[in-house]
Coordinates of C-alpha atoms in Angstrom, one line a residue:
M1046 CA 99.4 97.8 133.8
N1047 CA 97.7 100.1 136.2
E1048 CA 94.9 102.7 136.4
E1049 CA 97.2 105.6 135.5
D1050 CA 97.8 104.2 132.0
R1051 CA 96.3 106.5 129.4
V1052 CA 93.8 105.0 126.9
L1053 CA 94.6 106.3 123.4
D1054 CA 91.6 108.2 122.0
A1055 CA 90.5 108.8 118.4
S1056 CA 92.9 111.8 118.0
F1057 CA 95.9 109.5 118.4
F1058 CA 94.7 107.5 115.3
E1059 CA 93.6 110.6 113.3
R1060 CA 97.2 111.2 112.0
D1061 CA 99.5 110.1 109.3
T1062 CA 99.2 106.3 109.2
R1063 CA 103.0 105.8 109.1
V1064 CA 103.4 107.9 112.2
V1065 CA 100.6 106.1 114.0
A1066 CA 102.2 102.8 113.2
R1067 CA 105.5 103.8 114.6
D1068 CA 104.0 105.4 117.7
L1069 CA 101.9 102.2 118.4
L1070 CA 105.1 100.2 119.0
G1071 CA 105.5 99.7 122.7
K1072 CA 101.9 100.5 123.5
V1073 CA 99.6 97.9 125.1
L1074 CA 96.6 96.3 123.4
V1075 CA 94.0 95.3 125.9
R1076 CA 91.0 93.0 125.4
E1077 CA 88.5 92.6 128.2
I1078 CA 86.3 89.6 127.9
D1079 CA 84.4 87.3 130.3
G1080 CA 85.6 89.3 133.3
R1081 CA 89.3 88.8 132.3
R1082 CA 91.8 91.4 131.1
L1083 CA 94.1 90.0 128.4
W1084 CA 96.9 92.2 127.0
G1085 CA 100.1 92.3 125.1
R1086 CA 102.6 94.9 124.1
L1087 CA 102.6 95.9 120.4
V1088 CA 105.9 94.9 118.9
E1089 CA 105.1 94.6 115.2
V1090 CA 102.6 96.5 113.0
E1091 CA 102.2 97.3 109.4
A1092 CA 100.8 100.4 107.7
Y1093 CA 98.2 100.2 104.8
L1094 CA 97.9 103.5 103.0
G1095 CA 94.6 103.4 101.1
P1096 CA 93.7 103.8 97.5
D1097 CA 97.3 104.2 96.1
D1098 CA 98.5 101.2 98.1
L1099 CA 98.2 98.0 96.0
A1100 CA 98.2 95.8 99.1
A1101 CA 95.5 97.7 100.9
H1102 CA 91.9 96.3 100.9
S1103 CA 90.9 99.9 99.9
R1104 CA 93.2 100.0 96.9
G1105 CA 91.8 102.0 94.1
G1106 CA 89.2 103.5 96.4
R1107 CA 87.4 100.2 96.6
R1108 CA 84.6 100.4 99.1
T1109 CA 82.7 97.2 99.9
A1110 CA 80.8 95.9 102.9
R1111 CA 84.1 94.4 104.1
T1112 CA 86.1 97.6 103.8
D1113 CA 83.5 100.1 104.8
V1114 CA 84.9 100.4 108.3
M1115 CA 88.2 101.7 106.8
F1116 CA 86.3 104.7 105.4
G1117 CA 84.8 105.6 108.8
P1118 CA 86.2 107.5 111.7
P1119 CA 89.7 106.8 113.1
G1120 CA 90.2 104.8 116.3
H1121 CA 88.0 101.9 115.3
A1122 CA 88.8 98.2 114.8
Y1123 CA 88.8 96.8 111.3
V1124 CA 88.6 93.0 111.7
Y1125 CA 88.5 90.6 108.7
F1126 CA 88.8 86.9 108.0
T1127 CA 91.7 85.9 105.7
Y1128 CA 92.9 82.7 104.1
G1129 CA 89.7 81.0 105.3
M1130 CA 91.2 80.5 108.8
H1131 CA 92.5 83.6 110.5
W1132 CA 91.0 86.8 111.9
C1133 CA 93.2 89.9 111.5
L1134 CA 93.0 93.1 113.5
N1135 CA 93.7 96.6 112.2
F1136 CA 93.3 100.1 113.6
V1137 CA 91.5 102.6 111.3
T1138 CA 93.6 105.8 110.9
R1139 CA 93.4 109.2 109.3
E1140 CA 90.2 111.2 109.1
R1141 CA 86.8 109.8 107.9
G1142 CA 86.8 109.1 104.2
I1143 CA 90.6 108.3 103.9
P1144 CA 90.6 104.5 104.1
Q1145 CA 93.9 103.7 105.8
A1146 CA 94.7 101.3 108.7
V1147 CA 97.5 99.7 110.7
L1148 CA 97.6 95.9 110.9
V1149 CA 98.6 94.4 114.3
R1150 CA 101.2 91.8 113.3
A1151 CA 102.6 90.7 116.7
L1152 CA 102.4 91.3 120.5
E1153 CA 104.7 90.5 123.4
P1154 CA 102.0 88.6 125.3
G1155 CA 101.1 89.6 128.9
P1156 CA 100.5 87.0 131.6
G1157 CA 98.2 84.2 130.7
V1158 CA 98.1 85.2 127.0
G1159 CA 99.1 82.6 124.4
R1160 CA 101.5 83.0 121.5
C1161 CA 101.1 86.3 119.6
G1162 CA 103.8 86.0 116.9
G1163 CA 101.5 86.7 113.9
P1164 CA 98.2 88.4 113.1
G1165 CA 96.2 85.2 113.4
L1166 CA 97.8 84.3 116.7
V1167 CA 97.1 87.7 118.1
T1168 CA 93.4 87.5 117.4
R1169 CA 93.2 83.9 118.6
A1170 CA 95.0 84.7 121.9
L1171 CA 92.8 87.8 122.6
S1172 CA 89.5 86.3 121.3
I1173 CA 89.1 88.9 118.6
D1174 CA 86.7 88.1 115.7
R1175 CA 84.2 89.8 113.4
A1176 CA 82.0 90.8 116.4
L1177 CA 84.6 93.6 117.1
N1178 CA 84.7 94.9 113.5
G1179 CA 83.8 98.6 113.6
A1180 CA 84.1 98.7 117.4
P1181 CA 85.6 101.9 118.9
L1182 CA 89.0 101.3 120.4
Q1183 CA 87.8 102.3 123.9
P1184 CA 87.0 100.4 127.1
P1185 CA 85.4 98.1 128.0
D1186 CA 86.1 95.7 125.1
L1187 CA 89.2 96.5 123.1
Y1188 CA 91.6 99.4 123.5
V1189 CA 95.2 100.6 123.4
V1190 CA 97.0 102.2 126.4
D1191 CA 100.2 104.1 126.8
D1192 CA 101.8 102.9 130.0
G1193 CA 104.9 105.1 129.4
V1194 CA 107.2 102.2 128.5
P1195 CA 109.1 103.1 125.4
P1196 CA 109.6 100.5 122.6
R1197 CA 113.0 98.7 122.9
R1198 CA 114.1 99.0 119.3
V1199 CA 112.3 100.1 116.2
F1200 CA 113.0 98.6 112.8
I1201 CA 111.4 99.8 109.5
T1202 CA 111.3 97.1 106.9
P1203 CA 109.4 96.2 103.8
R1204 CA 106.0 94.5 104.4
I1205 CA 105.9 90.8 105.2
G1206 CA 104.7 88.7 102.3
V1207 CA 103.8 91.7 100.0
Q1208 CA 106.0 92.5 97.1
G1209 CA 106.3 95.7 95.1
T1210 CA 103.8 97.7 97.1
G1211 CA 105.4 99.5 99.9

């Protein structure tokens, strides 16, 4: 990674969620914390399509304190705790009021970053928790950059662990 890398702005995320999910593959997720820059290349993501998506937290238009971030502007982090043990990171997509997001499922870790082969491992390796819920995906804390490296291969498959919804 170098200084010419382009940080993705909110307009990148303010598009069709499926397109955003595909376009995120190969991009680099960066977490700056305690004077360190931790990063990994996005290799697996999952789109959640709002009120009509039975697997989305916003299914049926449900708006709660937990899901409120999804209804906000694009290009923000939606971080939640699941199964009583893991934090999960999502990127809010679409325009304000359309509660959709892309879940970060896996990264190819950069130097010094631990295993990132699942949503909980990603957040653990990059020290991501509720403190970043609602944070804009912009420096200095958490952001995504396009370093010009294309994704190696793209596969579109049904969701992991979710049946009959997408």
